[in-house]
mmCIF file of C-alpha atoms in Angstrom:
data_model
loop_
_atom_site.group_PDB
_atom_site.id
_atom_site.type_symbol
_atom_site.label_atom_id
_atom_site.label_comp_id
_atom_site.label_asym_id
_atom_site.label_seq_id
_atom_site.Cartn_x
_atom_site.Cartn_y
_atom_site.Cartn_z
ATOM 1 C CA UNK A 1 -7.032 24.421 27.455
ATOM 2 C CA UNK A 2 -6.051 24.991 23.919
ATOM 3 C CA UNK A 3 -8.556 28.061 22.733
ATOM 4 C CA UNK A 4 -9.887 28.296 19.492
ATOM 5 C CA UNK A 5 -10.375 24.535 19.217
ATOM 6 C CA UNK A 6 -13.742 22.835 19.742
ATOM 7 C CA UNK A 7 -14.469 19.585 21.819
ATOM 8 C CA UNK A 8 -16.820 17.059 19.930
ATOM 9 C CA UNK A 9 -19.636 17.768 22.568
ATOM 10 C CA UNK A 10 -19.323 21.667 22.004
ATOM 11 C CA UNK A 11 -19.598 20.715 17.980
ATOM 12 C CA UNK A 12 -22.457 18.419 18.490
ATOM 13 C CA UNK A 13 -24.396 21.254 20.713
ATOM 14 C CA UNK A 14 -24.066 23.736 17.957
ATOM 15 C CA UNK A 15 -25.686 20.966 15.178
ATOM 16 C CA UNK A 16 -28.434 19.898 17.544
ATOM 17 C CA UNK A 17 -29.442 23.327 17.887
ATOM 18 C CA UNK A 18 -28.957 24.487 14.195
ATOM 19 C CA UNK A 19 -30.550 21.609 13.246
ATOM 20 C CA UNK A 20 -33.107 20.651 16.059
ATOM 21 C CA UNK A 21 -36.203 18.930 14.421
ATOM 22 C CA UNK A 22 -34.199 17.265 11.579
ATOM 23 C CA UNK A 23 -33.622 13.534 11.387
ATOM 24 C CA UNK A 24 -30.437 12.803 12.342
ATOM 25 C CA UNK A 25 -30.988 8.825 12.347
ATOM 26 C CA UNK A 26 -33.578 7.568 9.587
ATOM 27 C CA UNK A 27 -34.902 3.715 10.187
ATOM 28 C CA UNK A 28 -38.341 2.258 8.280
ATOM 29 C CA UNK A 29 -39.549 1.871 12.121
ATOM 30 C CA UNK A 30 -38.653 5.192 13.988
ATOM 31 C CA UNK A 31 -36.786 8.632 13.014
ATOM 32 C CA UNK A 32 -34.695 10.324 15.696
ATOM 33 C CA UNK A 33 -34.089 14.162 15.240
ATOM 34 C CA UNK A 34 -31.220 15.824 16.369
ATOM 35 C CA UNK A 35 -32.706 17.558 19.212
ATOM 36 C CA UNK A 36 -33.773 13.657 20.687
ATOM 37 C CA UNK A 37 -30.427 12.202 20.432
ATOM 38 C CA UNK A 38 -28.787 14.981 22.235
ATOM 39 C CA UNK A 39 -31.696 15.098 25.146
ATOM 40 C CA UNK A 40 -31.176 11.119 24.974
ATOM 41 C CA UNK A 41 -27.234 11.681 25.450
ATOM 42 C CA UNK A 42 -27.571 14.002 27.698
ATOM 43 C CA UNK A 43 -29.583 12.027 30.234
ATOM 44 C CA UNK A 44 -26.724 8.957 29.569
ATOM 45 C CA UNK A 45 -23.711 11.270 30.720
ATOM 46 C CA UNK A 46 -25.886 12.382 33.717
ATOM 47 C CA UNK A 47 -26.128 8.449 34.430
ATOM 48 C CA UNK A 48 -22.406 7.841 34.175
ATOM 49 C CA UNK A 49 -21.538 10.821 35.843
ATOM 50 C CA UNK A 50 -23.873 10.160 39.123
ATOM 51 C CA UNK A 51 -21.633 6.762 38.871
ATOM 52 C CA UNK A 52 -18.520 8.571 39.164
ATOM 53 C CA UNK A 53 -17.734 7.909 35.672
ATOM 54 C CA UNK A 54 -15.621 10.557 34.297
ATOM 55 C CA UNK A 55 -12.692 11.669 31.905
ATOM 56 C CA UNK A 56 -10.309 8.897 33.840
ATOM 57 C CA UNK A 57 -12.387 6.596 32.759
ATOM 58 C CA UNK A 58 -12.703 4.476 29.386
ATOM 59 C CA UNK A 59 -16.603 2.977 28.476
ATOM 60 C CA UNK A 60 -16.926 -0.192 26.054
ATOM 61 C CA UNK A 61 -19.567 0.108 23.303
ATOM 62 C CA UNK A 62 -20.596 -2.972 22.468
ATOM 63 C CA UNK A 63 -23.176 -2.458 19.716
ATOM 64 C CA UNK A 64 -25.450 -3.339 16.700
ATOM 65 C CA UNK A 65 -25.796 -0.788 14.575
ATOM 66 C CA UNK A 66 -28.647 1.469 15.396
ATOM 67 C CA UNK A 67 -29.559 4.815 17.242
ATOM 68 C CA UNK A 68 -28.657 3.926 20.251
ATOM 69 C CA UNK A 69 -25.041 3.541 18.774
ATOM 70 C CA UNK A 70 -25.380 7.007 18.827
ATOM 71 C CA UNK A 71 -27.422 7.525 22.059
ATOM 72 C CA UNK A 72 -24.114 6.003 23.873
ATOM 73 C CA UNK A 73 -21.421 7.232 22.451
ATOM 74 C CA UNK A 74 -22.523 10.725 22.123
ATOM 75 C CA UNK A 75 -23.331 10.047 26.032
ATOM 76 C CA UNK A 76 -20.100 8.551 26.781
ATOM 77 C CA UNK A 77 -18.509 11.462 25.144
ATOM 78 C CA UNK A 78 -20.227 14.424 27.345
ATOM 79 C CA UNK A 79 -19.117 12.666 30.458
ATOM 80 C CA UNK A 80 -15.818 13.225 29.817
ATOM 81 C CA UNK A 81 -14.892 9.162 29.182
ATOM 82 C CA UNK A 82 -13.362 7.830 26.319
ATOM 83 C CA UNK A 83 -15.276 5.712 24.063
ATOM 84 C CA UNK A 84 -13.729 2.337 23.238
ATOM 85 C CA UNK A 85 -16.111 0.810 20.724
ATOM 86 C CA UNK A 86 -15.764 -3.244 20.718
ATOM 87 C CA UNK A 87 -15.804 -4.942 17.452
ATOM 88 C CA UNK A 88 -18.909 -7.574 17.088
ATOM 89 C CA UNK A 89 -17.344 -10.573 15.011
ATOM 90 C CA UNK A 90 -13.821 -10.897 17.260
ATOM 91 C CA UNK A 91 -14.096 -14.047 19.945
ATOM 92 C CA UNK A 92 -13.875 -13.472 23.972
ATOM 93 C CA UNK A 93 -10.150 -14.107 24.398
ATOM 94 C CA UNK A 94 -9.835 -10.863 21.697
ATOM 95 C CA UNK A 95 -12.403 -8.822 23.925
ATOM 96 C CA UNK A 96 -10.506 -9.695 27.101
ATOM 97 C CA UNK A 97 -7.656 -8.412 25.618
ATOM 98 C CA UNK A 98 -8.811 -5.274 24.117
ATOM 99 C CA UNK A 99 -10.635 -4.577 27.248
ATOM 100 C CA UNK A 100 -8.118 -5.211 29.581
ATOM 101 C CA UNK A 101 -5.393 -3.445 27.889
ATOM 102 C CA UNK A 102 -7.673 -0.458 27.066
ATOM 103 C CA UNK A 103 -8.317 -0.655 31.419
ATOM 104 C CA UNK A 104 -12.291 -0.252 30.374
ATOM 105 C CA UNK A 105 -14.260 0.313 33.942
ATOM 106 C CA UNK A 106 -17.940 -0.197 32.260
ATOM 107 C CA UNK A 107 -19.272 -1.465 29.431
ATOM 108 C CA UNK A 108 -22.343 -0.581 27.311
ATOM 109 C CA UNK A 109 -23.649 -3.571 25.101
ATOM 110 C CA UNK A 110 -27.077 -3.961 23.206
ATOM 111 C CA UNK A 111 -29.362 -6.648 24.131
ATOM 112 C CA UNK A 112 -28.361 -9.165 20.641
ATOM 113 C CA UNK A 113 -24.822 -9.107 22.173
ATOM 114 C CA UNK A 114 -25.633 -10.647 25.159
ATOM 115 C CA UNK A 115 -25.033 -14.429 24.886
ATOM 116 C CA UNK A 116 -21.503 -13.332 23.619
ATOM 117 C CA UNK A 117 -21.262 -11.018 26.760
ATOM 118 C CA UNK A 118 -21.741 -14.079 28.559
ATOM 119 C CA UNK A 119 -18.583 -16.244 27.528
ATOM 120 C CA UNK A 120 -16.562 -13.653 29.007
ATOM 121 C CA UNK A 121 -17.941 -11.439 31.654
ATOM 122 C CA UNK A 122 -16.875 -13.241 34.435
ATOM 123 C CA UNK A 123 -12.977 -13.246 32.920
ATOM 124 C CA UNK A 124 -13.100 -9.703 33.412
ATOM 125 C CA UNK A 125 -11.820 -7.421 36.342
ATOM 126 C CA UNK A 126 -12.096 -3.882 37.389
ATOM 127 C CA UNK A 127 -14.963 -3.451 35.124
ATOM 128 C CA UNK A 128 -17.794 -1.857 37.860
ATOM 129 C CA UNK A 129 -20.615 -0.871 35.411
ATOM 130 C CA UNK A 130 -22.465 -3.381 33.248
ATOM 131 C CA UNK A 131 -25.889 -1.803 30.878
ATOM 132 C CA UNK A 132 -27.892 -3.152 28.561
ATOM 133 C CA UNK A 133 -29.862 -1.405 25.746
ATOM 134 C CA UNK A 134 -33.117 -3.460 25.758
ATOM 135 C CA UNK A 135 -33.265 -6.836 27.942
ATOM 136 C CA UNK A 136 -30.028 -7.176 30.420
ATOM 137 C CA UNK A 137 -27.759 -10.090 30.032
ATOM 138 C CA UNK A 138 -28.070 -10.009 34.222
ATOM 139 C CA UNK A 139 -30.623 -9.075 36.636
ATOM 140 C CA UNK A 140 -27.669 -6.920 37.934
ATOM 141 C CA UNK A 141 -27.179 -5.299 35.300
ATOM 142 C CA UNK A 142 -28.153 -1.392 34.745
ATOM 143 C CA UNK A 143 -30.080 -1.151 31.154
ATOM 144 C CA UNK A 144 -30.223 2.375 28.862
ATOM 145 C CA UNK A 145 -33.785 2.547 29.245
ATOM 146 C CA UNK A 146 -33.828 3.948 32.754
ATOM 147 C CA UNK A 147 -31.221 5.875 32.495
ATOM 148 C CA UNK A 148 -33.360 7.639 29.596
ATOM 149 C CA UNK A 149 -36.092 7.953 32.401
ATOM 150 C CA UNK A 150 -34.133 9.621 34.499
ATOM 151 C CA UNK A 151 -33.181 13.525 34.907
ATOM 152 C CA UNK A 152 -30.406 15.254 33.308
ATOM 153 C CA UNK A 153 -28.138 17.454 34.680
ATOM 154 C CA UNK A 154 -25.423 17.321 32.095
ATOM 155 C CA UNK A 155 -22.154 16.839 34.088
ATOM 156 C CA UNK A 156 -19.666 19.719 33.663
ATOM 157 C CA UNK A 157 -16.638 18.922 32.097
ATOM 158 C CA UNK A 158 -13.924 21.111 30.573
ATOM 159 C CA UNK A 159 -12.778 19.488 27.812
ATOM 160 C CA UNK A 160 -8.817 19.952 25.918
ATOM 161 C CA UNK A 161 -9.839 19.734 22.520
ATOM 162 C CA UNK A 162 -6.522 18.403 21.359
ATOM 163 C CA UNK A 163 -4.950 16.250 24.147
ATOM 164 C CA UNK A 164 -8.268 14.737 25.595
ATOM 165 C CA UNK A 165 -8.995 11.073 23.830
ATOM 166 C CA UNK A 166 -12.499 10.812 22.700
ATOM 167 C CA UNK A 167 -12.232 7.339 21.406
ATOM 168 C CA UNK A 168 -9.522 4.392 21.364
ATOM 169 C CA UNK A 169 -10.356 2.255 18.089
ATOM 170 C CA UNK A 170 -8.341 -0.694 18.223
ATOM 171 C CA UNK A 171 -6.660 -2.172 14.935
ATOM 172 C CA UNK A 172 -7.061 -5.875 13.373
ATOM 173 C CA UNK A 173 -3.862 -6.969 15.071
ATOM 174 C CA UNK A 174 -2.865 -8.807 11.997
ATOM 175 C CA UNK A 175 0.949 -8.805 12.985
ATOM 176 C CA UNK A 176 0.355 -9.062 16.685
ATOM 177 C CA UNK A 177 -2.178 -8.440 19.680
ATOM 178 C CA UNK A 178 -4.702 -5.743 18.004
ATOM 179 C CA UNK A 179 -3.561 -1.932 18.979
ATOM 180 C CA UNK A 180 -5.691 0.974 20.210
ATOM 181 C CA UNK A 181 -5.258 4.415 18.386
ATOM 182 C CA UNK A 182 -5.882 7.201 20.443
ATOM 183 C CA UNK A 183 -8.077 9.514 18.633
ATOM 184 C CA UNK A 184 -8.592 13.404 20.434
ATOM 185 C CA UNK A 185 -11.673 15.391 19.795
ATOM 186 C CA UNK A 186 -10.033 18.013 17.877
ATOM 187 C CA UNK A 187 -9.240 14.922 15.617
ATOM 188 C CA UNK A 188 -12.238 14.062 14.551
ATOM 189 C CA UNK A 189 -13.793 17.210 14.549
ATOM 190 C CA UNK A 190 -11.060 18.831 12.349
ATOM 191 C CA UNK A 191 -11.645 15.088 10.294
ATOM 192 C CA UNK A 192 -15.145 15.045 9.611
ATOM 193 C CA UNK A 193 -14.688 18.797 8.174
ATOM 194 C CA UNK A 194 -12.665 17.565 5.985
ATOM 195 C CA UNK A 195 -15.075 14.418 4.842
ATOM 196 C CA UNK A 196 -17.694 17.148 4.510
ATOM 197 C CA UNK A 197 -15.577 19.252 1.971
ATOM 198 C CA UNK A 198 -13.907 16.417 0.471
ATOM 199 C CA UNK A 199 -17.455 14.577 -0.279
ATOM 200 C CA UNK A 200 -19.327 17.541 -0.582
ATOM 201 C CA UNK A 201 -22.353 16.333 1.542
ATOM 202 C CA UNK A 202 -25.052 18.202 1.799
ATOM 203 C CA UNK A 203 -26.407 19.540 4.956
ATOM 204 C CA UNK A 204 -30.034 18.872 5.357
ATOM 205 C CA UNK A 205 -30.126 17.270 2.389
ATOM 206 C CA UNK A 206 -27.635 14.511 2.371
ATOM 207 C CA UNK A 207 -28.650 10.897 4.317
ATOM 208 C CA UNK A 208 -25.659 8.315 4.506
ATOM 209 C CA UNK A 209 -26.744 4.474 4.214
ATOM 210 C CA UNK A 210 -24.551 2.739 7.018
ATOM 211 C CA UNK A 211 -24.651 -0.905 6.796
ATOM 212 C CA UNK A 212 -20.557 -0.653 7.366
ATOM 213 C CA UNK A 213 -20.363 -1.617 11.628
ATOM 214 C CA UNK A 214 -20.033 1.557 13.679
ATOM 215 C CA UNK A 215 -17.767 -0.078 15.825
ATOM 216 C CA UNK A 216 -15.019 0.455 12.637
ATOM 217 C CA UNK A 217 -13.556 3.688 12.235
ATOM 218 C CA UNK A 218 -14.806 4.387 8.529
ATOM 219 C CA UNK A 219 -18.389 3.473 9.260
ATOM 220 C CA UNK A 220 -18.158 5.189 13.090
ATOM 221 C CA UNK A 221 -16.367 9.030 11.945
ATOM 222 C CA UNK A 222 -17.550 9.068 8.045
ATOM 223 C CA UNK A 223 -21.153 7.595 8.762
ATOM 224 C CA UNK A 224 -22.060 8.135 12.093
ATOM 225 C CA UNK A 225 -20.116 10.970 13.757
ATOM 226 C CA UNK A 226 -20.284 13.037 10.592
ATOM 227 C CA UNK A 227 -23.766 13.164 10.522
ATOM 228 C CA UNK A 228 -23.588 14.613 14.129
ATOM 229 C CA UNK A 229 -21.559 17.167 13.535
ATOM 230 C CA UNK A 230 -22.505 18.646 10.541
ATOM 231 C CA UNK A 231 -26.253 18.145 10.177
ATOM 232 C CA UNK A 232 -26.860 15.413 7.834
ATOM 233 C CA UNK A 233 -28.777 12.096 8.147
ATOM 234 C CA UNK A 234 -27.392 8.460 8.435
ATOM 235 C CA UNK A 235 -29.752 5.348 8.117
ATOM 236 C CA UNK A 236 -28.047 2.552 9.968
ATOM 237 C CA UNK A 237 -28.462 -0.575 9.062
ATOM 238 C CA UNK A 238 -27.872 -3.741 11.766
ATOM 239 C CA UNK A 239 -26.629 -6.691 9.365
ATOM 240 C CA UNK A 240 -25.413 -6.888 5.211
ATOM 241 C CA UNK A 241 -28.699 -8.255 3.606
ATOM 242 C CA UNK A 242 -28.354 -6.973 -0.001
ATOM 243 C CA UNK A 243 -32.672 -7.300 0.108
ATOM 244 C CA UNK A 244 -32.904 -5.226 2.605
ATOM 245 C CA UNK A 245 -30.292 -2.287 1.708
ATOM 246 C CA UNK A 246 -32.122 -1.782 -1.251
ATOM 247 C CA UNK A 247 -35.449 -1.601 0.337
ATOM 248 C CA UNK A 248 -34.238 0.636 3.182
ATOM 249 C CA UNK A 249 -32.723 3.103 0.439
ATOM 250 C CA UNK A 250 -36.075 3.431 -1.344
ATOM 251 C CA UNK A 251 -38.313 3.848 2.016
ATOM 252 C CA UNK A 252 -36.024 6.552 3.361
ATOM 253 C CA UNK A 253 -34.284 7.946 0.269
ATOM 254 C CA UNK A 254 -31.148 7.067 1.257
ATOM 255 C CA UNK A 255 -28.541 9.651 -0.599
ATOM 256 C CA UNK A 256 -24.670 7.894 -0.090
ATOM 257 C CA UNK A 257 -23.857 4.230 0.386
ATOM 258 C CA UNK A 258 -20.654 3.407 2.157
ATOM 259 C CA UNK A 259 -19.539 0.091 1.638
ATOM 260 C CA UNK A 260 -16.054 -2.324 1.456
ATOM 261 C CA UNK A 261 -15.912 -3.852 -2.205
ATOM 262 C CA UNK A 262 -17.065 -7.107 -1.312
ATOM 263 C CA UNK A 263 -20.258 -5.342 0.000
ATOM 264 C CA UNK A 264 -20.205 -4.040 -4.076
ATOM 265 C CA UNK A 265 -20.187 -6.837 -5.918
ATOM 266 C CA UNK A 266 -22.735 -8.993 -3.682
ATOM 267 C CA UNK A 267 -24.903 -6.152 -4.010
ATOM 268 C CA UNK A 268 -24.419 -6.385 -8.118
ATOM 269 C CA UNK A 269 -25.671 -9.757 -7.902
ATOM 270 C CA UNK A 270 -28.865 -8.309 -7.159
ATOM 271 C CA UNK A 271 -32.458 -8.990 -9.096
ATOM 272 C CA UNK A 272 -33.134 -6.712 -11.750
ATOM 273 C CA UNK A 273 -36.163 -5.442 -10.451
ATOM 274 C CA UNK A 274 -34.057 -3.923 -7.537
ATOM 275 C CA UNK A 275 -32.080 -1.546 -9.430
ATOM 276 C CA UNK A 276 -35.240 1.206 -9.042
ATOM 277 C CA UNK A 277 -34.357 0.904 -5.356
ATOM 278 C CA UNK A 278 -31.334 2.908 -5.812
ATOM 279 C CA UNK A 279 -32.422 5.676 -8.110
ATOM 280 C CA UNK A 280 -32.111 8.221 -4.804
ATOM 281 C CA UNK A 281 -28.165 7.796 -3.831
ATOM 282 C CA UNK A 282 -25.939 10.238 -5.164
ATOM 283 C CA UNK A 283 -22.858 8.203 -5.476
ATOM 284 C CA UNK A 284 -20.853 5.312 -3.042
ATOM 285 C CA UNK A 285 -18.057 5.317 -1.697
ATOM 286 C CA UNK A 286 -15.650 2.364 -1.267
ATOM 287 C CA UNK A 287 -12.673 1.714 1.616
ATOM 288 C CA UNK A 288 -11.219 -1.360 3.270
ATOM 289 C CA UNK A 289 -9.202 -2.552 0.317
ATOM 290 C CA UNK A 290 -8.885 -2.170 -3.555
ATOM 291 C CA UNK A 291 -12.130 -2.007 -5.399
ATOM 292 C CA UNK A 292 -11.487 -4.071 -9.076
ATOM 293 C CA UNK A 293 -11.758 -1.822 -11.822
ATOM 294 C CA UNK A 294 -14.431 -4.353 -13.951
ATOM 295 C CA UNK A 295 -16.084 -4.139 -10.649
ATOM 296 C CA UNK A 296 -16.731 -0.453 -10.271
ATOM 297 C CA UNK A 297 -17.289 -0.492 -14.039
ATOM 298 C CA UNK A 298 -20.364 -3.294 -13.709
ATOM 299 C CA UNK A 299 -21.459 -1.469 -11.084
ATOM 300 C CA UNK A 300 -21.445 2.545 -12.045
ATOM 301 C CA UNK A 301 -23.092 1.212 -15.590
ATOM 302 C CA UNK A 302 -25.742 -1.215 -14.226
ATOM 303 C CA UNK A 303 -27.089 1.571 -10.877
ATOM 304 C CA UNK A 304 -26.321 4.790 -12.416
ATOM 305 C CA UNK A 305 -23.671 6.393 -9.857
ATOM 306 C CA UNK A 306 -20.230 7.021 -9.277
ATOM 307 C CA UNK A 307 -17.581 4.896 -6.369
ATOM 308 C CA UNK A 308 -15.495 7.022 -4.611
ATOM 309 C CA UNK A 309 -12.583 5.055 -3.590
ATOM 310 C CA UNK A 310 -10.941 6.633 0.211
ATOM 311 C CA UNK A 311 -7.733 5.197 1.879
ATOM 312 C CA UNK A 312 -6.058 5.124 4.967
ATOM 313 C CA UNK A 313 -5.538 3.788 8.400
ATOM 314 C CA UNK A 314 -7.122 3.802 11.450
ATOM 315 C CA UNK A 315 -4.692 5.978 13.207
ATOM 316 C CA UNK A 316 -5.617 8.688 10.364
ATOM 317 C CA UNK A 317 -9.173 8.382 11.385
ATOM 318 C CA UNK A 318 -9.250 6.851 8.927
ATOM 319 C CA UNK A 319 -9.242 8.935 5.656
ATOM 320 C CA UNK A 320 -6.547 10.283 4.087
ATOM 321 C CA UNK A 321 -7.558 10.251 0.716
ATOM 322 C CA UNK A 322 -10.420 10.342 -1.402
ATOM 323 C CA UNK A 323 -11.101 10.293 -5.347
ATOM 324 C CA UNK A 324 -13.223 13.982 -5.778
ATOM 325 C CA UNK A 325 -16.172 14.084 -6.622
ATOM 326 C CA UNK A 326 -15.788 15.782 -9.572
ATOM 327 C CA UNK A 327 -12.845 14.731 -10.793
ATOM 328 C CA UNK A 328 -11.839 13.416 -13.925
ATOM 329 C CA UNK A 329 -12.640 9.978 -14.572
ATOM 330 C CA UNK A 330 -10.381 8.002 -17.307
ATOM 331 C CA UNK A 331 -11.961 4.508 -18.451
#
């Protein structure tokens, strides 16, 4: 055990409690404070643990997103098991692999995944534990819901802070078969510290607009798991529909937008009359590649706040750099 150093369950224990009847997920149909996603994770890592799931083992995500996201990772997480979130747009033979070379023994998915987790369930091996969140893709199939019914007696695990793996994000494999980076607890929660002070978020205050999927590292540590940790808000958002960002932001006064610059410039292709949708967010901030310089000019002038452009890998979970908040800006 390496003291001084904090596992991401210890962190998250802390925030729930500082921060117990705050929204930590914000949706136009149902808020979730802090307090109810960490009773709701809770009673998940009791239901892996009374499986014999445990910090061998390595749990798929497979998963819009929404709170649930959060529901099973945060679960996952507390029973000692490594997340290993599955990307959504890859094809069966890419989900095989990942899976198989990431030696997965369950999987988690959500119910609008389940024709795809049909094409390729029965290619799999070694994989013992199959839930659904909402309707199952199998009658054998466990589902999130009663697990949530269910008692929790939070398993007890002693966690390593900076050797254990909390999650295994695998890379776009664009010069060979995609690659998992290994990612320990006291990396992210050192990492999201450092988002915090870098983007000077707000605690209580601050709610981040994820549209980005949480299954990517950007959108999972800077929109999701920083939230957790450090008492802010996130407002996820299942599919790009420019429409519907901009309605979402008004109804639950979304305060940062985190997008790729594609997501940008659709999004300036937007009817006037939308424009008063985004009078609440702060500023955006941009990753995935380049953002055009005409582009983040159109855009700052037409909505009224700054882009923040961050870089850097996966690996690096995955900022390493950011432009400040308050620095200087040259035309």
């Amino acid at each position: 055990m390496n003291s001084g150093l904090i596992s991401i369950p210890e962190q998250f224990r802390l925030t729930a409690r500082a921060h117990a009847d705050r929204d930590l997920v914000v949706t136009q149909q149902q808020n979730h404070s802090f307090s109810e996603i960490d009773a709701a994770s809770d009673r998940i890592a009791a239901a892996l643990a009374r499986q014999g799931i445990g910090k061998s083992d390595r749990i798929a995500l497979y998963c819009i997103n929404c709170a649930e996201f959060l529901m099973a990772w945060h679960g996952i997480v507390k029973s000692g098991a490594t997340v290993v979130p599955v990307n959504l747009l890859i094809a069966a033979d890419e989900i095989c692999y990942i899976l198989g070379d990431a030696e997965v023994s369950g999987i988690i998915y959500h119910q609008a995944m389940a024709e795809k987790v049909s094409t390729f369930r029965d290619r799999l091996n070694g994989i013992s534990l199959w839930a659904a969140i909402g309707e199952p893709q199998s009658e054998s199939d466990q589902t999130l819901s009663t697990w949530l019914a269910e008692s929790s007696v939070t398993p007890a695990v002693t966690f390593d802070p900076l050797d254990d793996v909390a999650v295994i994000l695998y890379t776009s494999g664009t010069t060979g078969n995609p690659k998992g980076a290994m990612l320990s607890h006291h990396n992210l929660v050192s990492y999201t510290s450092s988002v915090c002070a870098g983007l000077q978020l707000k605690p209580g205050e601050d709610r981040l607009l994820v549209v980005l999927p949480m299954f990517h590292s950007f959108a999972a540590t800077v929109g999701m798991l920083t939230p957790s940790l450090h008492g802010l808000s996130l407002v996820p958002v299942p599919a790009f529909d420019p429409i519907l960002i901009s309605e979402t932001i008004a109804a639950t006064d979304a305060t940062i937008f985190l997008g790729a610059p594609s997501m940008y410039g659709v999004i300036l292709r937007l009817p006037e009359e939308q424009t008063a949708n985004w009078s609440s967010i702060r500023y955006g901030v941009s990753g995935g590649a380049a953002m055009p310089v005409e582009l983040m000019h159109q855009f700052e002038a037409r909505f009224g706040f700054p882009i923040l452009e961050g870089d850097g890998p996966t690996e690096c979970s995955p900022v390493t750099c950011v432009n400040p908040l308050d620095g200087e800006r040259k035309p």
